[in-house]
PDB file of C-alpha atoms in Angstrom:
ATOM      1  CA  MET C1323      -1.208 -44.834  63.556  1.00 48.00           C
ATOM      2  CA  ARG C1324      -4.333 -42.711  61.714  1.00 53.00           C
ATOM      3  CA  ARG C1325      -3.049 -41.100  58.490  1.00 55.00           C
ATOM      4  CA  LEU C1326      -5.244 -37.575  57.722  1.00 53.00           C
ATOM      5  CA  ALA C1327      -8.023 -37.360  55.205  1.00 54.00           C
ATOM      6  CA  ASN C1328      -6.465 -34.888  53.213  1.00 59.00           C
ATOM      7  CA  ASP C1329      -3.257 -35.523  50.416  1.00 59.00           C
ATOM      8  CA  ASP C1330      -1.973 -31.951  49.773  1.00 63.00           C
ATOM      9  CA  SER C1331      -0.445 -33.495  46.911  1.00 70.00           C
ATOM     10  CA  GLY C1332      -2.154 -31.251  43.477  1.00 75.00           C
ATOM     11  CA  MET C1333      -2.332 -27.115  42.931  1.00 79.00           C
ATOM     12  CA  THR C1334      -2.991 -24.359  44.620  1.00 88.00           C
ATOM     13  CA  LEU C1335      -4.619 -21.861  42.752  1.00 90.00           C
ATOM     14  CA  ILE C1336      -2.075 -19.410  42.967  1.00 92.00           C
ATOM     15  CA  GLU C1337       0.820 -21.143  41.823  1.00 91.00           C
ATOM     16  CA  ILE C1338      -1.685 -21.459  39.203  1.00 92.00           C
ATOM     17  CA  ILE C1339      -1.745 -17.604  38.771  1.00 94.00           C
ATOM     18  CA  ILE C1340       1.839 -17.536  39.188  1.00 94.00           C
ATOM     19  CA  ALA C1341       2.357 -19.867  36.409  1.00 93.00           C
ATOM     20  CA  ILE C1342      -0.297 -18.250  33.882  1.00 94.00           C
ATOM     21  CA  VAL C1343       1.592 -15.026  34.350  1.00 94.00           C
ATOM     22  CA  LEU C1344       5.064 -16.773  33.575  1.00 92.00           C
ATOM     23  CA  ILE C1345       4.201 -18.137  30.581  1.00 92.00           C
ATOM     24  CA  GLY C1346       2.362 -15.104  29.314  1.00 90.00           C
ATOM     25  CA  ILE C1347       5.718 -13.853  30.068  1.00 89.00           C
ATOM     26  CA  ALA C1348       8.018 -16.487  28.729  1.00 88.00           C
ATOM     27  CA  ILE C1349       6.364 -16.302  25.057  1.00 87.00           C
ATOM     28  CA  PRO C1350       6.171 -13.050  23.639  1.00 82.00           C
ATOM     29  CA  SER C1351       9.850 -12.700  24.639  1.00 80.00           C
ATOM     30  CA  ILE C1352      10.450 -16.163  22.666  1.00 81.00           C
ATOM     31  CA  MET C1353       7.728 -14.857  19.935  1.00 77.00           C
ATOM     32  CA  ILE C1354       9.505 -11.851  18.527  1.00 71.00           C
ATOM     33  CA  PRO C1355      12.623 -13.439  15.801  1.00 69.00           C
ATOM     34  CA  PHE C1356       9.403 -15.495  14.785  1.00 66.00           C
ATOM     35  CA  SER C1357       6.892 -12.738  14.468  1.00 63.00           C
ATOM     36  CA  GLY C1358       8.918 -10.925  10.992  1.00 58.00           C
ATOM     37  CA  LEU C1359       8.190  -7.753  12.880  1.00 56.00           C
ATOM     38  CA  GLY C1360      10.816  -6.462   9.715  1.00 56.00           C
ATOM     39  CA  ASP C1361       7.939  -7.037   7.428  1.00 57.00           C
ATOM     40  CA  SER C1362       5.407  -5.157   9.850  1.00 61.00           C
ATOM     41  CA  GLN C1363       5.388  -1.777   7.564  1.00 66.00           C
ATOM     42  CA  ARG C1364       4.937  -3.290   3.974  1.00 79.00           C
ATOM     43  CA  PRO C1365       1.038  -3.075   5.415  1.00 83.00           C
ATOM     44  CA  GLU C1366       1.327   0.304   6.288  1.00 86.00           C
ATOM     45  CA  ILE C1367       3.374   1.050   3.611  1.00 88.00           C
ATOM     46  CA  ALA C1368       0.346  -0.658   1.067  1.00 88.00           C
ATOM     47  CA  VAL C1369      -1.995   1.346   2.590  1.00 89.00           C
ATOM     48  CA  GLN C1370      -0.498   4.918   2.474  1.00 89.00           C
ATOM     49  CA  ALA C1371      -0.325   4.600  -1.267  1.00 89.00           C
ATOM     50  CA  THR C1372      -3.476   3.108  -2.058  1.00 89.00           C
ATOM     51  CA  TYR C1373      -4.871   6.651  -0.975  1.00 88.00           C
ATOM     52  CA  LEU C1374      -2.118   8.516  -2.582  1.00 87.00           C
ATOM     53  CA  ALA C1375      -3.456   6.628  -5.867  1.00 87.00           C
ATOM     54  CA  GLN C1376      -6.532   7.411  -4.574  1.00 87.00           C
ATOM     55  CA  ARG C1377      -6.291  11.717  -5.144  1.00 83.00           C
ATOM     56  CA  GLN C1378      -4.128  11.026  -7.944  1.00 81.00           C
ATOM     57  CA  MET C1379      -6.999   8.739  -9.494  1.00 81.00           C
ATOM     58  CA  GLU C1380      -9.359  11.334  -8.570  1.00 80.00           C
ATOM     59  CA  ALA C1381      -8.133  15.049 -10.028  1.00 75.00           C
ATOM     60  CA  PHE C1382      -7.554  12.264 -13.057  1.00 71.00           C
ATOM     61  CA  ALA C1383     -11.785  12.072 -12.885  1.00 73.00           C
ATOM     62  CA  GLU C1384     -12.111  15.320 -13.023  1.00 73.00           C
ATOM     63  CA  LEU C1385     -10.362  16.294 -16.765  1.00 68.00           C
ATOM     64  CA  GLY C1386     -11.556  14.799 -20.336  1.00 67.00           C
ATOM     65  CA  TYR C1387     -10.438  12.285 -22.635  1.00 68.00           C
ATOM     66  CA  ASP C1388      -9.461  15.045 -24.160  1.00 67.00           C
ATOM     67  CA  ASP C1389      -7.277  17.017 -22.161  1.00 67.00           C
ATOM     68  CA  LEU C1390      -4.228  13.917 -21.806  1.00 68.00           C
ATOM     69  CA  ALA C1391      -2.193  13.790 -24.363  1.00 66.00           C
ATOM     70  CA  ALA C1392      -0.320  10.468 -25.550  1.00 61.00           C
ATOM     71  CA  SER C1393       2.748   9.445 -22.624  1.00 55.00           C
ATOM     72  CA  THR C1394       6.706  11.127 -24.005  1.00 52.00           C
ATOM     73  CA  ASP C1395       9.383   9.970 -22.573  1.00 48.00           C
ATOM     74  CA  SER C1396       9.010  13.825 -20.695  1.00 51.00           C
ATOM     75  CA  HIS C1397       6.455  12.974 -18.068  1.00 57.00           C
ATOM     76  CA  SER C1398       8.487  10.115 -16.699  1.00 58.00           C
ATOM     77  CA  THR C1399       8.779  12.124 -13.491  1.00 65.00           C
ATOM     78  CA  CYS C1400       5.338  13.649 -11.486  1.00 69.00           C
ATOM     79  CA  ALA C1401       6.694  17.142 -12.401  1.00 68.00           C
ATOM     80  CA  ASN C1402       7.416  16.418 -15.866  1.00 66.00           C
ATOM     81  CA  PHE C1403       3.586  14.841 -16.734  1.00 65.00           C
ATOM     82  CA  VAL C1404       2.585  18.165 -15.371  1.00 66.00           C
ATOM     83  CA  ALA C1405       4.338  20.648 -16.654  1.00 66.00           C
ATOM     84  CA  ASN C1406       3.591  18.916 -20.227  1.00 63.00           C
ATOM     85  CA  GLY C1407       0.367  17.388 -19.393  1.00 60.00           C
ATOM     86  CA  THR C1408      -2.720  20.106 -20.597  1.00 53.00           C
ATOM     87  CA  GLY C1409      -5.521  20.726 -17.622  1.00 49.00           C
ATOM     88  CA  LEU C1410      -3.453  19.267 -14.638  1.00 57.00           C
ATOM     89  CA  GLY C1411      -2.922  21.510 -11.769  1.00 55.00           C
ATOM     90  CA  ASN C1412      -4.788  19.625  -9.455  1.00 58.00           C
ATOM     91  CA  ILE C1413      -2.405  16.426  -9.770  1.00 67.00           C
ATOM     92  CA  SER C1414       0.003  16.678  -6.807  1.00 66.00           C
ATOM     93  CA  CYS C1415       3.236  15.409  -6.666  1.00 71.00           C
ATOM     94  CA  SER C1416       3.577  15.735  -3.476  1.00 71.00           C
ATOM     95  CA  VAL C1417       1.777  14.743  -0.256  1.00 73.00           C
ATOM     96  CA  ALA C1418       2.588  16.591   2.904  1.00 75.00           C
ATOM     97  CA  ASP C1419       3.614  13.422   5.988  1.00 80.00           C
ATOM     98  CA  PHE C1420       4.571  11.654   2.200  1.00 83.00           C
ATOM     99  CA  THR C1421       7.520  12.479   1.868  1.00 85.00           C
ATOM    100  CA  ASP C1422       8.469   9.187   1.241  1.00 88.00           C
ATOM    101  CA  TYR C1423       6.598   8.517  -1.854  1.00 88.00           C
ATOM    102  CA  THR C1424       7.397  10.075  -5.221  1.00 84.00           C
ATOM    103  CA  TYR C1425       5.221   8.890  -8.560  1.00 82.00           C
ATOM    104  CA  THR C1426       5.561   7.915 -11.962  1.00 80.00           C
ATOM    105  CA  TRP C1427       3.271   8.199 -14.347  1.00 78.00           C
ATOM    106  CA  SER C1428       2.861   7.478 -18.185  1.00 77.00           C
ATOM    107  CA  ILE C1429      -0.561   7.694 -20.108  1.00 77.00           C
ATOM    108  CA  GLU C1430      -0.727   5.050 -23.306  1.00 78.00           C
ATOM    109  CA  ASP C1431      -3.243   5.164 -25.987  1.00 75.00           C
ATOM    110  CA  VAL C1432      -5.677   2.372 -26.545  1.00 75.00           C
ATOM    111  CA  THR C1433      -6.098   0.879 -29.445  1.00 74.00           C
ATOM    112  CA  ALA C1434      -8.794  -1.705 -30.755  1.00 68.00           C
ATOM    113  CA  GLY C1435      -6.596  -4.186 -32.093  1.00 64.00           C
ATOM    114  CA  THR C1436      -4.892  -4.609 -28.861  1.00 56.00           C
ATOM    115  CA  PRO C1437      -5.764  -3.276 -25.825  1.00 55.00           C
ATOM    116  CA  SER C1438      -2.876  -3.699 -24.184  1.00 55.00           C
ATOM    117  CA  THR C1439      -0.302  -1.996 -26.432  1.00 55.00           C
ATOM    118  CA  GLN C1440      -0.425   1.260 -29.303  1.00 51.00           C
ATOM    119  CA  SER C1441      -0.414  -1.047 -31.593  1.00 54.00           C
ATOM    120  CA  GLY C1442      -3.389  -2.002 -34.168  1.00 55.00           C
ATOM    121  CA  GLY C1443      -6.577  -0.596 -34.563  1.00 62.00           C
ATOM    122  CA  ALA C1444      -8.206   3.097 -33.412  1.00 70.00           C
ATOM    123  CA  THR C1445      -7.648   4.488 -30.735  1.00 71.00           C
ATOM    124  CA  PHE C1446     -10.334   3.389 -28.193  1.00 75.00           C
ATOM    125  CA  GLY C1447      -9.484   5.191 -25.157  1.00 77.00           C
ATOM    126  CA  LYS C1448      -6.121   6.315 -22.730  1.00 78.00           C
ATOM    127  CA  LYS C1449      -4.857   3.898 -20.369  1.00 80.00           C
ATOM    128  CA  VAL C1450      -3.086   6.605 -17.863  1.00 80.00           C
ATOM    129  CA  THR C1451      -0.480   4.827 -15.108  1.00 82.00           C
ATOM    130  CA  LEU C1452       0.009   6.144 -11.855  1.00 84.00           C
ATOM    131  CA  THR C1453       3.150   4.071 -10.037  1.00 86.00           C
ATOM    132  CA  ILE C1454       4.634   4.860  -6.806  1.00 88.00           C
ATOM    133  CA  THR C1455       7.345   4.129  -5.977  1.00 88.00           C
ATOM    134  CA  HIS C1456       8.461   4.467  -1.592  1.00 89.00           C
ATOM    135  CA  SER C1457      12.243   5.736   0.163  1.00 88.00           C
ATOM    136  CA  SER C1458      11.375   1.330   1.739  1.00 86.00           C
ATOM    137  CA  GLY C1459      12.020   0.038  -2.894  1.00 87.00           C
ATOM    138  CA  ASP C1460       8.240  -1.085  -2.929  1.00 87.00           C
ATOM    139  CA  SER C1461       6.479  -0.240  -5.691  1.00 88.00           C
ATOM    140  CA  TYR C1462       2.766  -0.079  -6.811  1.00 89.00           C
ATOM    141  CA  GLU C1463       1.264   0.436  -9.626  1.00 90.00           C
ATOM    142  CA  PHE C1464      -2.224   1.763 -10.072  1.00 88.00           C
ATOM    143  CA  TYR C1465      -4.498   2.262 -13.471  1.00 84.00           C
ATOM    144  CA  GLU C1466      -6.948   3.596 -14.219  1.00 83.00           C
ATOM    145  CA  PHE C1467      -8.747   3.968 -18.547  1.00 80.00           C
ATOM    146  CA  PHE C1468     -10.846   7.051 -20.279  1.00 77.00           C
ATOM    147  CA  GLY C1469     -12.260   6.159 -22.943  1.00 75.00           C
ATOM    148  CA  MET C1470     -13.718   8.373 -25.984  1.00 69.00           C
TER     149      MET C1470
END
């Protein structure tokens, strides 16, 4: 008996395409528990906080050194900071579409002796610290320095 010259072993192109499609559907559904989707919002929160800090710090850039009084406890919230500050009318305590964020301000005198604290030497600048906190509990600190 004569054998056929064609060997029927192997996969057809249609079978290969179907296998690729099935694998393409199965892999994402398997990977979801391992993908860390719970943290996917954190970069967005950080970007939004940076945007909001940029807006607030730009408002500070328009002020002079003498317009910034050293902080007291009454400056801890944004509303108290604006109310107790001089010429701070352009600082906004709430921004439309970003109501999940709160602001905390402080201004420290910076001295020549120890620039990170208020002790020692003559004051030569002010350090403005803005803390932006999201309702999820994430908080970000931003700094700006004003020299005399």
